[in-house]
CSV table of C-alpha atoms and ligand atoms in Angstrom, one decimal:
chain,number,residue,atom,x,y,z
A,26,MET,CA,-12.0,-0.4,-24.7
A,27,THR,CA,-13.1,0.3,-21.2
A,28,ARG,CA,-12.9,4.0,-20.4
A,29,ILE,CA,-11.0,4.5,-17.1
A,30,ALA,CA,-10.7,7.5,-14.7
A,31,PHE,CA,-7.6,7.4,-12.5
A,32,ILE,CA,-7.4,9.6,-9.4
A,33,GLY,CA,-4.2,9.9,-7.3
A,34,LEU,CA,-1.0,9.7,-9.4
A,35,GLY,CA,1.6,9.5,-6.6
A,36,HIS,CA,4.4,7.1,-6.0
A,37,MET,CA,2.1,4.1,-6.6
A,38,GLY,CA,-0.7,5.6,-8.7
A,39,GLY,CA,1.6,7.2,-11.3
A,40,PRO,CA,3.2,3.9,-12.4
A,41,MET,CA,0.0,2.0,-12.1
A,42,ALA,CA,-1.7,4.5,-14.4
A,43,ALA,CA,1.3,4.2,-16.8
A,44,ASN,CA,0.7,0.4,-17.0
A,45,LEU,CA,-3.0,0.9,-17.9
A,46,LEU,CA,-1.9,3.3,-20.6
A,47,ARG,CA,0.6,0.8,-22.0
A,48,ALA,CA,-2.2,-1.8,-22.1
A,49,GLY,CA,-4.1,0.6,-24.3
A,50,PHE,CA,-6.9,1.7,-22.0
A,51,PRO,CA,-8.2,5.3,-22.6
A,52,LEU,CA,-7.4,7.0,-19.3
A,53,THR,CA,-8.5,10.3,-17.9
A,54,VAL,CA,-6.5,11.4,-14.9
A,55,PHE,CA,-6.6,13.8,-12.0
A,56,ASP,CA,-4.3,14.6,-9.1
A,57,LEU,CA,-3.9,17.7,-6.8
A,58,VAL,CA,-0.3,18.0,-8.0
A,59,PRO,CA,-0.1,19.4,-11.6
A,60,ALA,CA,3.3,17.8,-12.3
A,61,ALA,CA,1.8,14.3,-11.6
A,62,ILE,CA,-0.9,15.0,-14.2
A,63,ALA,CA,1.7,16.3,-16.7
A,64,ALA,CA,3.7,13.1,-16.4
A,65,ALA,CA,0.6,10.9,-17.1
A,66,VAL,CA,-0.4,13.1,-20.0
A,67,ALA,CA,3.1,12.7,-21.4
A,68,ALA,CA,2.5,8.9,-21.2
A,69,GLY,CA,-0.8,9.3,-23.2
A,70,ALA,CA,-3.5,10.1,-20.6
A,71,THR,CA,-6.1,12.9,-20.9
A,72,ALA,CA,-6.0,15.5,-18.2
A,73,ALA,CA,-9.1,16.4,-16.2
A,74,ALA,CA,-9.5,19.8,-14.4
A,75,SER,CA,-11.1,18.0,-11.4
A,76,ALA,CA,-11.8,14.5,-10.0
A,77,ALA,CA,-15.5,15.1,-10.9
A,78,GLU,CA,-14.6,15.9,-14.5
A,79,ALA,CA,-12.3,12.8,-14.7
A,80,VAL,CA,-15.1,10.4,-13.8
A,81,ASP,CA,-17.6,11.7,-16.4
A,82,GLY,CA,-18.2,8.9,-18.9
A,83,ALA,CA,-15.9,6.5,-17.0
A,84,GLU,CA,-16.9,2.8,-16.8
A,85,VAL,CA,-14.2,2.1,-14.3
A,86,VAL,CA,-12.8,4.5,-11.7
A,87,VAL,CA,-9.4,3.7,-10.0
A,88,SER,CA,-8.2,5.7,-7.0
A,89,MET,CA,-4.9,5.6,-5.1
A,90,LEU,CA,-4.8,8.2,-2.3
A,91,PRO,CA,-2.9,8.5,0.9
A,92,ALA,CA,-5.4,7.6,3.7
A,93,SER,CA,-9.0,7.1,4.8
A,94,ALA,CA,-9.8,10.9,5.1
A,95,HIS,CA,-8.8,11.5,1.5
A,96,VAL,CA,-10.9,8.6,0.2
A,97,GLU,CA,-14.0,9.5,2.3
A,98,SER,CA,-13.8,13.2,1.2
A,99,LEU,CA,-13.3,12.2,-2.4
A,100,TYR,CA,-16.3,9.8,-2.7
A,101,LEU,CA,-18.8,10.8,0.1
A,102,GLY,CA,-20.8,13.9,1.0
A,103,GLU,CA,-22.7,16.4,-1.1
A,104,ASP,CA,-20.0,17.0,-3.6
A,105,GLY,CA,-18.6,13.5,-3.5
A,106,LEU,CA,-17.8,11.5,-6.6
A,107,LEU,CA,-20.6,9.0,-5.9
A,108,GLY,CA,-23.0,11.7,-7.0
A,109,ARG,CA,-21.2,12.0,-10.3
A,110,ILE,CA,-20.1,8.5,-11.3
A,111,ALA,CA,-22.6,6.8,-13.6
A,112,PRO,CA,-24.7,4.0,-12.1
A,113,GLY,CA,-23.4,0.6,-13.3
A,114,ALA,CA,-19.8,1.8,-13.2
A,115,LEU,CA,-17.1,0.0,-11.1
A,116,VAL,CA,-14.8,1.7,-8.6
A,117,LEU,CA,-11.5,0.1,-7.7
A,118,GLU,CA,-10.3,1.8,-4.5
A,119,CYS,CA,-6.7,0.8,-4.2
A,120,SER,CA,-5.5,3.0,-1.2
A,121,THR,CA,-4.7,1.4,2.1
A,122,ILE,CA,-7.4,2.7,4.5
A,123,ALA,CA,-9.5,1.6,7.5
A,124,PRO,CA,-11.8,-1.3,6.8
A,125,ALA,CA,-14.7,0.8,8.3
A,126,SER,CA,-14.0,3.6,5.8
A,127,ALA,CA,-14.0,1.1,2.9
A,128,ARG,CA,-17.3,-0.3,4.1
A,129,LYS,CA,-18.8,3.2,4.3
A,130,VAL,CA,-17.9,3.9,0.7
A,131,HIS,CA,-19.2,0.4,-0.4
A,132,ALA,CA,-22.6,1.1,1.3
A,133,ALA,CA,-23.0,4.6,-0.1
A,134,ALA,CA,-22.1,3.4,-3.6
A,135,ALA,CA,-24.4,0.4,-3.5
A,136,ALA,CA,-27.3,2.8,-2.7
A,137,ARG,CA,-26.6,4.5,-6.0
A,138,GLY,CA,-26.1,1.4,-8.1
A,139,ILE,CA,-22.3,1.8,-8.2
A,140,ALA,CA,-20.1,-1.2,-7.6
A,141,VAL,CA,-17.0,-0.8,-5.4
A,142,LEU,CA,-14.1,-3.1,-4.6
A,143,ASP,CA,-11.6,-2.3,-1.9
A,144,ALA,CA,-8.4,-3.3,-3.7
A,145,PRO,CA,-5.3,-2.4,-1.6
A,146,VAL,CA,-2.0,-3.6,-3.0
A,147,SER,CA,1.3,-5.1,-1.8
A,148,GLY,CA,4.5,-5.0,-3.7
A,149,GLY,CA,5.6,-1.3,-3.3
A,150,THR,CA,6.8,1.1,-5.9
A,151,VAL,CA,8.9,-1.6,-7.7
A,152,GLY,CA,5.8,-3.8,-8.1
A,153,ALA,CA,3.8,-0.8,-9.2
A,154,ALA,CA,6.3,0.0,-12.0
A,155,ALA,CA,6.7,-3.6,-13.1
A,156,GLY,CA,3.0,-4.3,-13.1
A,157,THR,CA,3.6,-7.2,-10.6
A,158,LEU,CA,1.5,-5.9,-7.6
A,159,THR,CA,-0.6,-8.2,-5.5
A,160,PHE,CA,-4.2,-7.0,-5.3
A,161,ILE,CA,-6.1,-8.0,-2.1
A,162,VAL,CA,-9.7,-7.4,-2.9
A,163,GLY,CA,-12.9,-7.1,-0.9
A,164,GLY,CA,-16.4,-6.9,-2.3
A,165,ASP,CA,-18.8,-8.9,-4.5
A,166,ALA,CA,-17.2,-11.9,-6.3
A,167,ALA,CA,-18.9,-11.0,-9.6
A,168,ASP,CA,-17.4,-7.5,-9.4
A,169,PHE,CA,-14.0,-9.0,-8.7
A,170,GLU,CA,-14.3,-11.0,-12.0
A,171,ARG,CA,-15.4,-7.8,-13.8
A,172,ALA,CA,-12.3,-6.0,-12.4
A,173,ARG,CA,-9.9,-8.7,-13.5
A,174,PRO,CA,-9.0,-7.4,-17.0
A,175,VAL,CA,-8.0,-4.0,-15.4
A,176,LEU,CA,-6.3,-5.4,-12.3
A,177,GLU,CA,-4.2,-7.9,-14.2
A,178,LYS,CA,-2.6,-5.1,-16.2
A,179,MET,CA,-1.3,-3.6,-12.9
A,180,GLY,CA,-0.7,-6.8,-10.9
A,181,ARG,CA,0.4,-10.4,-11.0
A,182,ASN,CA,-1.4,-11.9,-8.0
A,183,LEU,CA,-5.1,-11.2,-7.6
A,184,PHE,CA,-6.8,-12.4,-4.4
A,185,HIS,CA,-10.5,-12.1,-3.5
A,186,ALA,CA,-10.3,-11.9,0.3
A,187,GLY,CA,-14.1,-11.7,1.0
A,188,ALA,CA,-16.9,-9.2,1.3
A,189,ALA,CA,-16.6,-5.4,1.5
A,190,GLY,CA,-13.7,-4.3,3.6
A,191,ALA,CA,-12.0,-7.8,3.6
A,192,GLY,CA,-9.2,-6.6,1.3
A,193,GLN,CA,-8.3,-3.9,3.8
A,194,VAL,CA,-8.4,-6.3,6.7
A,195,ALA,CA,-6.1,-8.7,5.0
A,196,LYS,CA,-3.7,-5.9,3.9
A,197,ILE,CA,-3.3,-4.5,7.4
A,198,ALA,CA,-3.0,-7.9,9.0
A,199,ASN,CA,-0.1,-8.6,6.6
A,200,ASN,CA,1.6,-5.2,7.2
A,201,MET,CA,1.3,-5.7,11.0
A,202,LEU,CA,3.1,-9.0,10.7
A,203,LEU,CA,5.7,-7.4,8.4
A,204,ALA,CA,6.4,-4.7,11.0
A,205,ILE,CA,6.7,-7.3,13.8
A,206,HIS,CA,9.1,-9.6,11.9
A,207,MET,CA,11.2,-6.6,10.7
A,208,ILE,CA,11.6,-5.4,14.3
A,209,GLY,CA,12.4,-8.9,15.5
A,210,THR,CA,14.9,-9.3,12.7
A,211,ALA,CA,16.6,-6.0,13.6
A,212,GLU,CA,16.7,-6.9,17.3
A,213,ALA,CA,18.2,-10.4,16.7
A,214,LEU,CA,20.8,-9.0,14.3
A,215,ASN,CA,21.8,-6.3,16.8
A,216,LEU,CA,22.1,-8.9,19.6
A,217,GLY,CA,24.5,-10.9,17.5
A,218,VAL,CA,26.6,-7.9,16.4
A,219,ALA,CA,26.7,-6.5,19.9
A,220,ASN,CA,28.2,-9.9,20.9
A,221,GLY,CA,30.8,-9.8,18.2
A,222,LEU,CA,29.2,-11.6,15.2
A,223,ASP,CA,29.4,-10.5,11.6
A,224,PRO,CA,25.8,-9.4,10.5
A,225,LYS,CA,26.2,-11.2,7.2
A,226,VAL,CA,27.3,-14.5,8.8
A,227,LEU,CA,24.5,-14.3,11.3
A,228,SER,CA,22.0,-13.5,8.5
A,229,ASP,CA,23.2,-16.5,6.5
A,230,ILE,CA,22.7,-18.8,9.5
A,231,MET,CA,19.3,-17.5,10.5
A,232,LYS,CA,18.0,-17.5,7.0
A,233,VAL,CA,18.2,-21.3,6.8
A,234,SER,CA,17.3,-21.8,10.5
A,235,SER,CA,14.1,-21.5,12.3
A,236,GLY,CA,14.4,-17.7,12.5
A,237,GLY,CA,14.2,-17.3,8.7
A,238,ASN,CA,11.6,-14.8,7.5
A,239,TRP,CA,10.9,-12.4,4.7
A,240,SER,CA,12.6,-9.4,6.3
A,241,LEU,CA,15.8,-11.4,6.8
A,242,GLU,CA,15.7,-13.1,3.4
A,243,LYS,CA,14.5,-10.3,1.1
A,244,TYR,CA,14.9,-7.0,2.9
A,245,ASN,CA,17.8,-7.3,5.3
A,246,PRO,CA,17.8,-4.2,7.6
A,247,TRP,CA,21.6,-4.2,8.3
A,248,PRO,CA,23.5,-1.9,6.0
A,249,GLY,CA,25.7,-3.7,3.5
A,250,VAL,CA,24.5,-7.2,4.2
A,251,MET,CA,22.3,-7.3,1.1
A,252,ASP,CA,22.6,-5.5,-2.3
A,253,GLY,CA,19.7,-3.5,-3.7
A,254,VAL,CA,17.7,-3.0,-0.5
A,255,PRO,CA,17.0,0.3,1.2
A,256,ALA,CA,19.4,-0.5,4.2
A,257,SER,CA,22.3,-0.5,1.7
A,258,ARG,CA,21.4,3.0,0.3
A,259,GLY,CA,20.9,5.0,3.5
A,260,TYR,CA,17.3,3.7,3.9
A,261,GLU,CA,16.2,5.8,0.9
A,262,GLY,CA,13.2,4.7,-1.2
A,263,GLY,CA,11.1,1.6,-0.3
A,264,PHE,CA,8.2,1.8,2.1
A,265,GLY,CA,8.3,4.7,4.5
A,266,VAL,CA,8.3,4.7,8.3
A,267,ASP,CA,5.2,7.0,8.4
A,268,LEU,CA,3.2,4.8,6.0
A,269,MET,CA,4.0,1.8,8.2
A,270,LEU,CA,3.0,3.8,11.2
A,271,LYS,CA,-0.3,4.6,9.5
A,272,ASP,CA,-1.0,0.9,8.7
A,273,LEU,CA,-0.2,-0.1,12.3
A,274,GLY,CA,-2.7,2.5,13.5
A,275,LEU,CA,-5.3,1.0,11.1
A,276,ALA,CA,-4.5,-2.5,12.5
A,277,LEU,CA,-5.0,-1.3,16.1
A,278,GLU,CA,-8.3,0.4,15.1
A,279,ALA,CA,-9.5,-2.8,13.5
A,280,ALA,CA,-8.3,-4.8,16.6
A,281,LEU,CA,-10.3,-2.5,18.9
A,282,ALA,CA,-13.4,-2.7,16.8
A,283,ALA,CA,-13.3,-6.5,16.9
A,284,LYS,CA,-11.9,-6.9,20.4
A,285,ALA,CA,-8.9,-8.8,18.9
A,286,ALA,CA,-5.7,-9.0,21.0
A,287,THR,CA,-2.7,-7.6,19.1
A,288,PRO,CA,-0.1,-7.0,21.8
A,289,LEU,CA,2.9,-7.3,19.4
A,290,GLY,CA,1.1,-5.0,16.9
A,291,ALA,CA,0.6,-2.4,19.7
A,292,GLU,CA,4.3,-2.7,20.6
A,293,ALA,CA,5.3,-2.4,16.9
A,294,ARG,CA,3.2,0.7,16.6
A,295,SER,CA,4.8,2.3,19.7
A,296,LEU,CA,8.3,1.6,18.3
A,297,TYR,CA,7.5,3.0,14.9
A,298,ALA,CA,6.0,6.1,16.5
A,299,LEU,CA,9.2,6.5,18.6
A,300,HIS,CA,11.3,6.1,15.5
A,301,SER,CA,9.2,8.6,13.5
A,302,GLY,CA,9.4,11.1,16.4
A,303,GLN,CA,13.1,11.0,16.1
A,304,GLY,CA,12.9,12.5,12.6
A,305,LYS,CA,13.0,9.2,10.7
A,306,GLY,CA,9.4,9.3,9.3
A,307,GLY,CA,10.7,9.6,5.7
A,308,LEU,CA,13.1,6.7,5.8
A,309,ASP,CA,12.4,3.2,4.7
A,310,PHE,CA,10.7,1.1,7.5
A,311,SER,CA,13.8,-1.2,7.8
A,312,SER,CA,15.6,1.8,9.4
A,313,ILE,CA,13.9,0.7,12.6
A,314,LEU,CA,17.2,-1.1,13.2
A,315,GLN,CA,18.6,2.3,14.2
A,316,LEU,CA,16.5,2.2,17.4
A,317,PHE,CA,18.6,-0.8,18.4
A,318,ALA,CA,21.9,0.0,16.8
A,319,PRO,CA,22.2,3.8,16.6
A,320,ARG,CA,25.0,5.1,14.4
B,422,NAD,P1,1.6,9.4,-2.4
B,422,NAD,O1,1.4,10.3,-1.4
B,422,NAD,O2,2.8,9.3,-3.2
B,422,NAD,O3,0.4,9.6,-3.5
B,422,NAD,C1,-0.9,10.0,-3.2
B,422,NAD,C2,-1.4,10.9,-4.3
B,422,NAD,O4,-2.7,11.3,-4.1
B,422,NAD,C3,-0.6,12.3,-4.3
B,422,NAD,O5,-0.1,12.5,-5.6
B,422,NAD,C4,-1.7,13.3,-4.0
B,422,NAD,O6,-1.5,14.5,-4.6
B,422,NAD,C5,-2.9,12.6,-4.5
B,422,NAD,N1,-4.2,13.1,-3.9
B,422,NAD,C6,-4.5,13.2,-2.5
B,422,NAD,N2,-5.7,13.7,-2.4
B,422,NAD,C7,-6.3,13.8,-3.7
B,422,NAD,C8,-7.5,14.2,-4.2
B,422,NAD,N3,-8.5,14.6,-3.4
B,422,NAD,N4,-7.7,14.2,-5.5
B,422,NAD,C9,-6.7,13.8,-6.3
B,422,NAD,N5,-5.5,13.4,-5.9
B,422,NAD,C10,-5.3,13.4,-4.6
B,422,NAD,O7,1.2,7.9,-1.8
B,422,NAD,P2,1.6,6.5,-2.4
B,422,NAD,O8,2.9,6.1,-1.9
B,422,NAD,O9,1.3,6.5,-3.9
B,422,NAD,O10,0.5,5.6,-1.6
B,422,NAD,C11,-0.8,5.6,-2.0
B,422,NAD,C12,-1.5,4.5,-1.1
B,422,NAD,O11,-0.9,3.2,-1.4
B,422,NAD,C13,-1.4,4.7,0.4
B,422,NAD,O12,-2.7,4.4,1.0
B,422,NAD,C14,-0.3,3.7,0.8
B,422,NAD,O13,-0.5,3.3,2.1
B,422,NAD,C15,-0.5,2.6,-0.2
B,422,NAD,N6,0.7,1.8,-0.5
B,422,NAD,C16,1.9,2.4,-0.7
B,422,NAD,C17,3.0,1.6,-0.9
B,422,NAD,C18,4.3,2.3,-1.2
B,422,NAD,O14,5.3,1.5,-1.2
B,422,NAD,N7,4.4,3.6,-1.4
B,422,NAD,C19,2.9,0.2,-1.0
B,422,NAD,C20,1.6,-0.4,-0.8
B,422,NAD,C21,0.5,0.5,-0.6
C-alpha cells in the first residue's frame, strides 16, 4: 500500500492521520510536539525524528500546519523538504495558507519533478475525526485523481477547484462569507433580543424566512438556543477566533493582489481583530456575538 508521510499532528492533522492508519496505510509521522507523535504511534504510526526523515521513501506526503510561514519554511529553502522528497512523489498540502504561498510551493516542487496539490479542508475537528471533511483542491487534474484514494479516507466531499492555489482561494472565499453571515446573524439576534424578543423564537422565524443561513441553522451563536454548538458550552471547541482572523487576513491579501473589492470582508476582519484584542482569540468564532451583547 502507498507509503505516506504525515507532518503536523495538531487538532486537525492528528485525527486525519488516525483515519489513514485505520484505512491500513503505512504512515510515518512527525510533529514538533512529542506528545502528538506519541498519540499517532499508539494508533499504529511509525515515528520519525524529523520531517526530513519522515519523507524518506514516502510516495505521498501530507502536511497540516498552522499558516503560510510554517509551510514555506518546511518545504522551501536549502534544507526544505523539496530537496528530500523523491521525484514522482505527491504532496497533499492541507493547511489553510495564502494562495501565493501555495503557488510558490507548487512551482518549486514542479522544478524538481514533485507533484503538489493545495488541499485545504472544511468541516472542522468533528469532520476530521469522522473522516467527513470537504477537500477543496488546487493543482493538476491528473494529480487530483491520483490523490483520491488517500483523500477519500479522510473526507467525504472532494472538489477540484482549479489550478495551483485555487483550493486556497475557494477556501478563503468560503470562510470570508462564513465570517460575514456569522456577524450578521449575531447582529440580527441582538437587535431582536434588545427589543424584547426570545432568541429561540426569533431564530425559528428567521431560519425559514429570507434571513436563513448556515450560521443561524447549524451554528447558532446565541447561548442556549441550539444544543451541541460552541455557544451552548461557553464557546469552547469549534473554530477559533484567531484562526478566523488569520483566514480573513488571507482573504484581504488575496483581494489586494487581485484588486477585488471586499468591503464586508474588511469590516469582518476589523471586528474579529477587535474581539481577539479583548482576549477572546481562543474562543469559538461564534463568540463574536459578545461584541454586540456583552455579558
Ligand atoms: P494546530 O495548531 O492544532 O496544529 C498544527 C500542528 O503543526 C501542531 O501540532 C504543530 O506542532 C505542528 N507543526 C508546526 N510546525 C511544524 C513543523 N515545522 N514540523 C512539524 N510539525 C509542525 O492547528 P489545526 O487546528 O490542526 O489547524 C491546521 C490547519 O488547518 C490550519 O491552517 C487551520 O487554519 C486549518 N483548519 C483548521 C480547522 C479547525 O477547525 N481547527 C478547520 C479547517 C481548517
